[in-house]
PDB file of C-alpha atoms in Angstrom:
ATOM      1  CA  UNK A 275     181.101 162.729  71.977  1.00 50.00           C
ATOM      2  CA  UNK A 276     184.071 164.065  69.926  1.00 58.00           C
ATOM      3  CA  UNK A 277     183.800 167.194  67.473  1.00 75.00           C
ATOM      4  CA  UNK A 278     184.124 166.646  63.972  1.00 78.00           C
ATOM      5  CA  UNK A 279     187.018 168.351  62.039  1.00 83.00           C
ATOM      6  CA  UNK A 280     185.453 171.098  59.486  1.00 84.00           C
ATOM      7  CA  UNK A 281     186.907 169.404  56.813  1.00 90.00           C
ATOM      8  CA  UNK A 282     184.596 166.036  58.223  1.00 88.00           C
ATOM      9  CA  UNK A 283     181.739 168.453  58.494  1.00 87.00           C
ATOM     10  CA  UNK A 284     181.974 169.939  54.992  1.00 89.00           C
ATOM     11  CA  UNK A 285     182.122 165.993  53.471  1.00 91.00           C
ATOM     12  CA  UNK A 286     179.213 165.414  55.228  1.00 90.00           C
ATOM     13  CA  UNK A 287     176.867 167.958  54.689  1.00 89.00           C
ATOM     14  CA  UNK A 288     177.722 167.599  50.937  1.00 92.00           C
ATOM     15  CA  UNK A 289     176.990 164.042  51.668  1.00 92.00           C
ATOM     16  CA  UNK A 290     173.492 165.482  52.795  1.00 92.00           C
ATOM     17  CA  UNK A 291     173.156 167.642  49.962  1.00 92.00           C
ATOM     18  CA  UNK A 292     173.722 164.976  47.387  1.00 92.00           C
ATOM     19  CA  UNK A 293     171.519 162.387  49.095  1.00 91.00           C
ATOM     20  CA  UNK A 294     169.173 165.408  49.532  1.00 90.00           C
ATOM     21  CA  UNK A 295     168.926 165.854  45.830  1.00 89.00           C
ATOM     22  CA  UNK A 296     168.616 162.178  44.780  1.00 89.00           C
ATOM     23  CA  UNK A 297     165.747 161.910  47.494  1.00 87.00           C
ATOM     24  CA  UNK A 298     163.842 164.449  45.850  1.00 86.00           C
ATOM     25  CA  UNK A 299     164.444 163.566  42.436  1.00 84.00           C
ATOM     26  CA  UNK A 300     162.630 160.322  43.206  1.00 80.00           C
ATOM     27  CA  UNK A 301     165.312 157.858  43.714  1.00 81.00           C
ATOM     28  CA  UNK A 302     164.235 156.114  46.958  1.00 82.00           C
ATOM     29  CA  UNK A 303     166.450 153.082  48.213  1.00 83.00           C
ATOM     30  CA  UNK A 304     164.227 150.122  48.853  1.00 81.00           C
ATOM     31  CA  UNK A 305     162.184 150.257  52.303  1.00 78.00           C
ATOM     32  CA  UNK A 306     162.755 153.609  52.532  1.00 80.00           C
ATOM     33  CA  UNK A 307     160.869 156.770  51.684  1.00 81.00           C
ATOM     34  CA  UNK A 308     161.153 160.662  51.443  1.00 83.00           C
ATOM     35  CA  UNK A 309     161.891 161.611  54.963  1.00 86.00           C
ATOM     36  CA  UNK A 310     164.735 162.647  57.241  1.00 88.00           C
ATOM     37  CA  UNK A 311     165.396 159.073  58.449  1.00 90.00           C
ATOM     38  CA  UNK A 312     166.037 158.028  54.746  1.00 89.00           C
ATOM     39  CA  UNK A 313     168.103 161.122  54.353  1.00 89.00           C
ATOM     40  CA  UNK A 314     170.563 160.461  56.852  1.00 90.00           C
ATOM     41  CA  UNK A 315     171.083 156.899  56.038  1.00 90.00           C
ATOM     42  CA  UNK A 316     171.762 157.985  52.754  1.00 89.00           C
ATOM     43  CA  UNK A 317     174.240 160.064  53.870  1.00 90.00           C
ATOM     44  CA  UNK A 318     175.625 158.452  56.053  1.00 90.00           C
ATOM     45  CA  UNK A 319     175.528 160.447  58.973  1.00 90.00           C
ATOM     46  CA  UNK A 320     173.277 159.917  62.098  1.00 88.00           C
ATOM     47  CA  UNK A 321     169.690 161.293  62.322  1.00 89.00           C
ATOM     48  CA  UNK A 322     170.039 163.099  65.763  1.00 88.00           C
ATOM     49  CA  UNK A 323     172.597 165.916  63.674  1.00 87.00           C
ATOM     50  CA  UNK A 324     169.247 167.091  61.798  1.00 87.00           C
ATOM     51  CA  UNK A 325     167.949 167.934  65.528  1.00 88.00           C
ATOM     52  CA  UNK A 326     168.538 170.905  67.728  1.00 87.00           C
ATOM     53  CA  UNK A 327     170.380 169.984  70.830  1.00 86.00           C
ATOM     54  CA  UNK A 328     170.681 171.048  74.474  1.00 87.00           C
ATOM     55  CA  UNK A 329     172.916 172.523  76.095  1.00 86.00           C
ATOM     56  CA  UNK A 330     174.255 171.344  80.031  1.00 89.00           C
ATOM     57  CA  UNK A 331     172.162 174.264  80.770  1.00 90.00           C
ATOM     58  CA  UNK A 332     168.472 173.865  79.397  1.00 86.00           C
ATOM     59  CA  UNK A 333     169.080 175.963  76.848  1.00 89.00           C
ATOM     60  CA  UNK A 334     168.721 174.908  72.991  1.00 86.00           C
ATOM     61  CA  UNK A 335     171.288 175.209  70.105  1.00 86.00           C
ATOM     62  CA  UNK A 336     170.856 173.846  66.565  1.00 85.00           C
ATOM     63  CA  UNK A 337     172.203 170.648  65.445  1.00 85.00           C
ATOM     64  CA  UNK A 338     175.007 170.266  63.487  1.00 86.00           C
ATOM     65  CA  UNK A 339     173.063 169.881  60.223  1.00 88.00           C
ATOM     66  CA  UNK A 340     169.908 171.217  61.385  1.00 89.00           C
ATOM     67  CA  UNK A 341     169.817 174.000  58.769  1.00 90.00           C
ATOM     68  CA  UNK A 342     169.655 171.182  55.801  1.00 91.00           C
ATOM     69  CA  UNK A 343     166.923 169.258  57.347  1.00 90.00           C
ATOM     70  CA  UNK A 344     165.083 172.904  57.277  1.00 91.00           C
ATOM     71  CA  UNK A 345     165.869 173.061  53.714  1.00 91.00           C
ATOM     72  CA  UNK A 346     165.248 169.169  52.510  1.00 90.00           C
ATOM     73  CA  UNK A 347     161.444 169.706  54.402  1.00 90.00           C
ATOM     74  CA  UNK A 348     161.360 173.324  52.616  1.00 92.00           C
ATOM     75  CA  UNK A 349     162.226 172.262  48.991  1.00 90.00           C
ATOM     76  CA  UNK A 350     159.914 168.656  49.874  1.00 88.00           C
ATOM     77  CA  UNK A 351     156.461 170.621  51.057  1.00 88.00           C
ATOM     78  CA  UNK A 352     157.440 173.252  47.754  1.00 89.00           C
ATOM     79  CA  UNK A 353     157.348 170.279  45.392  1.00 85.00           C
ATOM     80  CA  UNK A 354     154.307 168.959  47.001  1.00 82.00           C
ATOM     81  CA  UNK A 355     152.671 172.068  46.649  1.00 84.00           C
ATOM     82  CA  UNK A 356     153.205 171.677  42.690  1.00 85.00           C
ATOM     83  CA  UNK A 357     151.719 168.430  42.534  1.00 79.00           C
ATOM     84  CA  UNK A 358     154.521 166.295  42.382  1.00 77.00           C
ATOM     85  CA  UNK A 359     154.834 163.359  44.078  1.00 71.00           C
ATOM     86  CA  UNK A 360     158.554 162.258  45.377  1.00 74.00           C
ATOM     87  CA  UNK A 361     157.850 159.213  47.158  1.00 75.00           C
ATOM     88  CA  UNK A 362     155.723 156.206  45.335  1.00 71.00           C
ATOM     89  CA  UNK A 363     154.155 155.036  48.968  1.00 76.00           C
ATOM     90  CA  UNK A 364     152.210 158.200  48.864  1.00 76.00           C
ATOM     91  CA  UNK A 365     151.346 158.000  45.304  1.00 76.00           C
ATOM     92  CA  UNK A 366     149.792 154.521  46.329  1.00 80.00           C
ATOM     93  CA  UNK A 367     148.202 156.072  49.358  1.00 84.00           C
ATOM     94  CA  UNK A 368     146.613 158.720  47.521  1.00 84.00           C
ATOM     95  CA  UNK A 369     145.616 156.127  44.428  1.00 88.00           C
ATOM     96  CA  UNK A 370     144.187 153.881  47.286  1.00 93.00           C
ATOM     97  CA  UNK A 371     142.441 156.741  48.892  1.00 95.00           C
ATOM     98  CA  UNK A 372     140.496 157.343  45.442  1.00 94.00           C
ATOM     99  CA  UNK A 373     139.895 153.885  45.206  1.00 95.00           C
ATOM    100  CA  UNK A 374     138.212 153.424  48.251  1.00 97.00           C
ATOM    101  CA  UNK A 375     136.248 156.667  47.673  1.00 96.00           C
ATOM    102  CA  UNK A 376     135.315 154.843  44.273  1.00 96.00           C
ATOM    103  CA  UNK A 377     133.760 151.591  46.039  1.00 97.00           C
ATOM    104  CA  UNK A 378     132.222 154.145  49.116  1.00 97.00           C
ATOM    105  CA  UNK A 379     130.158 155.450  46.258  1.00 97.00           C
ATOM    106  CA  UNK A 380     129.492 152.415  44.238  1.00 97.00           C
ATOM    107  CA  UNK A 381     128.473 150.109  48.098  1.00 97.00           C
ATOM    108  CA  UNK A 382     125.648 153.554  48.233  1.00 96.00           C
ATOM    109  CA  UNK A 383     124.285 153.031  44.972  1.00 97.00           C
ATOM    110  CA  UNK A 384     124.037 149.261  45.395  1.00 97.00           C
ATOM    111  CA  UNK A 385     122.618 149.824  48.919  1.00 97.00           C
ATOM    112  CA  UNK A 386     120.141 152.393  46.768  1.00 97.00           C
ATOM    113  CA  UNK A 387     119.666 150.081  44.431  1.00 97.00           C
ATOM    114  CA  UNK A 388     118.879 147.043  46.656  1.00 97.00           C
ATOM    115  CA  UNK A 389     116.706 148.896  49.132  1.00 97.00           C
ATOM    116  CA  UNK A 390     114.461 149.513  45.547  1.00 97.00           C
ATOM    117  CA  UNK A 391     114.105 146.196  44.340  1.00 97.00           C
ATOM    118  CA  UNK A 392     113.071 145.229  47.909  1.00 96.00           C
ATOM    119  CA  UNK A 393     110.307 147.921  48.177  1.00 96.00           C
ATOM    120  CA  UNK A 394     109.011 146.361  44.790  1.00 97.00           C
ATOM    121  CA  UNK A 395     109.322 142.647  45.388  1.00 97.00           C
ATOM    122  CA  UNK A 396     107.087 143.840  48.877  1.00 97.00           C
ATOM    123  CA  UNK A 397     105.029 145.898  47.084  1.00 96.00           C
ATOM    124  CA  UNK A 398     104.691 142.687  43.807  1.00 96.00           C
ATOM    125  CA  UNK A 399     104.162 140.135  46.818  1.00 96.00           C
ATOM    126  CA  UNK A 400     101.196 142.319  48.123  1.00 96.00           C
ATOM    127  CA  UNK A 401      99.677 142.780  44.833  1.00 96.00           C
ATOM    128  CA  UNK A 402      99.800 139.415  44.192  1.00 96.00           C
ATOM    129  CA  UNK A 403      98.331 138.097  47.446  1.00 96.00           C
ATOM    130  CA  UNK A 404      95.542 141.089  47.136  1.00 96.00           C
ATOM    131  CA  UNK A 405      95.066 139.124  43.659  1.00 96.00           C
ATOM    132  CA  UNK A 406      94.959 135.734  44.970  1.00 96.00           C
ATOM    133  CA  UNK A 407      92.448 137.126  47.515  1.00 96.00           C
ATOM    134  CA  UNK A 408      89.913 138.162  45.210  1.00 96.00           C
ATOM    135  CA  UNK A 409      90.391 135.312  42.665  1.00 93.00           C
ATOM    136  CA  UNK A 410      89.458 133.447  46.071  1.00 93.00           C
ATOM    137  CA  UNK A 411      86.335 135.584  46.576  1.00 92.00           C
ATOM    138  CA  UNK A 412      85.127 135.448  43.228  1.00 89.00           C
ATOM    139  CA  UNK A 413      85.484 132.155  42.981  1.00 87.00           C
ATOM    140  CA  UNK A 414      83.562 131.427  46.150  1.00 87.00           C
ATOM    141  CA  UNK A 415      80.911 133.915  45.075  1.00 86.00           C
ATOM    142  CA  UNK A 416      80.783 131.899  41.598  1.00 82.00           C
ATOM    143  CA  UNK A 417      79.831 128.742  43.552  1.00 81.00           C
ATOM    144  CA  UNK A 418      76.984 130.277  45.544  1.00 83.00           C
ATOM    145  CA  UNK A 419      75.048 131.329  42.679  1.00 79.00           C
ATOM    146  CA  UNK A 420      72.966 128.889  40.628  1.00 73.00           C
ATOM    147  CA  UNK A 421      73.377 130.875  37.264  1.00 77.00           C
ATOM    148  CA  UNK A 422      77.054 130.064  36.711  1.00 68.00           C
ATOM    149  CA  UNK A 423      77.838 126.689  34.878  1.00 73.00           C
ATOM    150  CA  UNK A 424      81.087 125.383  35.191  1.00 71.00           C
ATOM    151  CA  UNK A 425      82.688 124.723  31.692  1.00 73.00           C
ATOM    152  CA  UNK A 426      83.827 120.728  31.025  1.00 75.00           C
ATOM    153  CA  UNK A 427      87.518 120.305  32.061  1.00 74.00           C
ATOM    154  CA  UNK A 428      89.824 119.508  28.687  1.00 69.00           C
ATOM    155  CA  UNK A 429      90.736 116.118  27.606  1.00 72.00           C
ATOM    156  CA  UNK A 430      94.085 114.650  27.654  1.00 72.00           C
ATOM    157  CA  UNK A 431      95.653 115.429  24.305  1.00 69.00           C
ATOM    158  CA  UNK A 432      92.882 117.850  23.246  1.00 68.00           C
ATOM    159  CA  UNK A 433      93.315 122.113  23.336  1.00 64.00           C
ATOM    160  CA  UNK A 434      90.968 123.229  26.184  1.00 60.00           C
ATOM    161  CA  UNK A 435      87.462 124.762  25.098  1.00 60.00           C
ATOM    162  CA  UNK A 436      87.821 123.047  21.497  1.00 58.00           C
ATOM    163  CA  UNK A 437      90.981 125.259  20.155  1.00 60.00           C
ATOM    164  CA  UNK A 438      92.879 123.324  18.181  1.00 58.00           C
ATOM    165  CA  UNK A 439      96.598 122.933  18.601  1.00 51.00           C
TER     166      UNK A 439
END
């Protein structure tokens, strides 16, 4: 691969600087977001310069604008630390995050709430068969003993037990 002149080299790593700064600022081309990949192609230089490189003989040197991929991932992670989000797909990440937090917690207290109204429809049901039981009982008891009269069923039309309507 051919060296660049220093007068190509300068251009560029302006290039980098000013796509650095528009990056950071928040103005992200479409598809793309706040990383080094975006930053090149903004720049127009290839991604493999923000890389160290080796040398024929094992040993490492840094790429050619190595120093300004440092210094875009320094100044991103500072305005991170200050609460600032630079690129919208982690602002939706993070919203999305909180939102599925939000329906974790409401799916418990439904959950909660549905493994209560099933204790009480089991606990109603029992009641009520426990009450059908003994109506059952007394009812059987009532018929066994000669000193219980039966009262006349109502007419058609007519309250029961002479009430009037």
């Amino acid at each position: 691969m051919a060296r660049i002149s220093a007068e190509t080299r300068v251009r560029n790593e302006q290039a980098v600087r000013a796509a650095m700064d528009r990056l950071l600022k928040g103005d992200l081309p479409s598809g793309g977001g706040c990383d080094l990949k975006t930053l090149a192609a903004e720049a127009g230089v290839t991604r493999t310069a923000f890389y160290p490189k080796k040398n024929r003989d094992g040993t490492t040197r840094p790429g050619p604008y190595q120093h300004l991929a440092e210094e875009f991932e320094r100044r991103l992670r500072t305005l991170q630390e200050a609460g600032e989000v630079v690129d919208p797909r982690i602002a939706q990440i993070e919203r999305l995050k909180a939102k599925v937090a939000e329906l974790k917690e409401r799916l418990a207290q439904r959950d909660e709430t549905v493994a209560e109204l099933t204790a009480f429809k089991e606990l109603a049901v029992s009641r009520l068969a426990a009450q059908h039981d003994e109506i059952v009982r007394l009812r059987e008891q009532a018929a066994t003993l000669s000193n219980v009269r039966r009262l006349p069923a109502a007419r058609p039309g007519r309250a029961p037990y002479g009430l009037s309507s």
